[in-house]
Amino acid sequence: MTTTNASTDEALSLQKGAAAEVDFDVIGIGAGFAGLALIHYVRELGLSVRIFDRASDIGGTWTWNRYPGAATDSESYYYCLAFSKELLQEWSWTKRYPGWEETHRYFHFIADKCQMRPHIQLDTEIVEARYLDGQGRWQITTRSGETYTCKYFVSGMGMISEPMIPKIEGMDSFRGPLFHSSRWPQEGLDYAGKRIGIIGAGATTVQMLPVVAETAGSVTVFQRTPNYVLPAMQKPMTPEWEKEIKADYDAVIAKCRNHVFGMAFDSPVGRNAVDTPHEERQRIFEENWTGSFRWVFETFDDLLTSPEANRMASEFIVAKMKERVDDPEIAKLLSPSFDDYPLFAKRPPLDHGYFEAFNRDNVRLVDIKDREPLVEITETGIRTTREHYEFDIIVLATGFKAYTGALEAFPIRGSSGKTLAETWKTVSESIMGVCVANFPNMFIVTGPQAPFANLPTSIEQNVIWISRCIAKMEREGFDVFKPRLEAQREWTAHTADIHGQTLMAEGGKVHSWMMGANRQDKPPRVLIYFGGANNYYDRLDQSADQGFPELEFEKLSG
């Protein structure tokens, strides 16, 4: 490690040649699932590793997302790392969907049991990462001016970690607290009895509203696009249920590894909605209305591939949603239509009492898409084309710059000198979401063009691939790997081709973050591999088994 005020140009003037000494073999950014997994697998190789995080605690997204009601949407018992059978048996979840507090405790459990803390440096923001061409090294610079070098640089910053802050006239003029939901103040914010405005009606608001409305004076939700909302149906983790899970945890992990969305679901089920008589189809829909995303995958196999089947599913969901809202007009505003967009063109949230919240006298819904568009934020509230709403607190539940945002938030410069932000200006290309051409010796965990699936499963599969690549290089004496441009073009074309065949391609017209269509600074693009997480994991294994043909390996001369 070096502490210096020297310029980056001075750093680049170091002697080029054979691989130089480094501070750490591997440096990663992000102390969430990716960071902890990286520590485990890198230590198994006998290499040194340091994980940096600007937060004051470990946990990744669960350190930042602490808004009231924040919880997982994956069921707890497979929302975890799987590298240790002993830890899977020892840790006990208390409910089906743990809140951020319990999930955070899980991270501490893993870090302490595996003695990971010496490898983690918190309260350290990285402001630049630069590849030192000719040296086969990366140089990482912190906010305080410290520099560190490594052979392998890994981003574990997460696919939904960089907040999307909308450009709204007058945002700086509001006199009260105004913040993004993922930066909810942990101290000093008492919202009891206060007038609260929430801009955005996605997954965060679906979780937040029922909790905030219980004690707030009033809550007004400004909605652009209504969502298909599936039921969570929270329940405690009973001793009997836990015993059943732990009796064959290997089978649970195998289900995740072999499922199209990385979930421990029993699918495919071998039947299609379009081939099923109406009454039988409704019965299957109803019997499986038991909570979680299971409903989409354990009813019929064609809900996300057939427009006709998707319409059937969409209409069933909307009917269920409307049953729980007393005011027909509000129910209509909350209900999407297949004619507007299909199920899963936007990621559906899971509900913990969202619709019942709109039956409260202190909750109001404002349609800012068609009825009264948002005009500005004032000193005392929010003005639409129809009305001025007075607030004490304004929450921006406006989503994230998905997949690429954190990687573009500070300069990451590859061998060409261009940053990732510059490289991805029009198309966010990669090789399987883990490597990018012209960025040697750099890995990304769940980057653009990786699947959208149960994240711990995808993260661990990525880190296994990364560790196998590093092992090959160390075993065979290679100093540098260079992602092949032709491999990147092939993967990008393959991902786009699959995307175009799915109903998810409709997401662009409803501002879906899954296509980056919620961003005001970039056009929509293909960000997700929809060919099935299970097929993607197979592709990773095949790549490693074949010696990583997507990469070119080099030895530097001494």
Short mmCIF file of C-alpha atoms in Angstrom, two decimals, residues 11 41 87 103 144 215 268 345 348 353 356 366 375 480 492 502 510 539 541:
data_model
loop_
_atom_site.label_atom_id
_atom_site.label_comp_id
_atom_site.label_asym_id
_atom_site.label_seq_id
_atom_site.Cartn_x
_atom_site.Cartn_y
_atom_site.Cartn_z
CA ALA A 11 2.08 5.89 -11.15
CA TYR A 41 -12.70 -19.17 -2.59
CA LEU A 87 -22.87 -23.40 8.13
CA THR A 103 -30.23 -10.86 6.78
CA SER A 144 -8.10 9.46 1.14
CA THR A 215 -47.53 5.50 12.26
CA PRO A 268 -40.77 -27.22 -15.01
CA ALA A 345 -41.58 -7.19 -18.43
CA PRO A 348 -43.01 -8.12 -10.00
CA GLY A 353 -50.05 -5.82 2.93
CA GLU A 356 -54.69 -3.09 2.34
CA VAL A 366 -51.51 9.89 -7.23
CA VAL A 375 -44.06 19.23 -12.22
CA VAL A 480 -2.38 -11.73 -17.69
CA THR A 492 -23.72 -10.10 -26.65
CA THR A 502 -39.04 -13.25 -24.64
CA VAL A 510 -42.64 0.72 -19.18
CA ARG A 539 -22.01 -22.39 -19.69
CA ASP A 541 -18.75 -24.76 -16.02
#
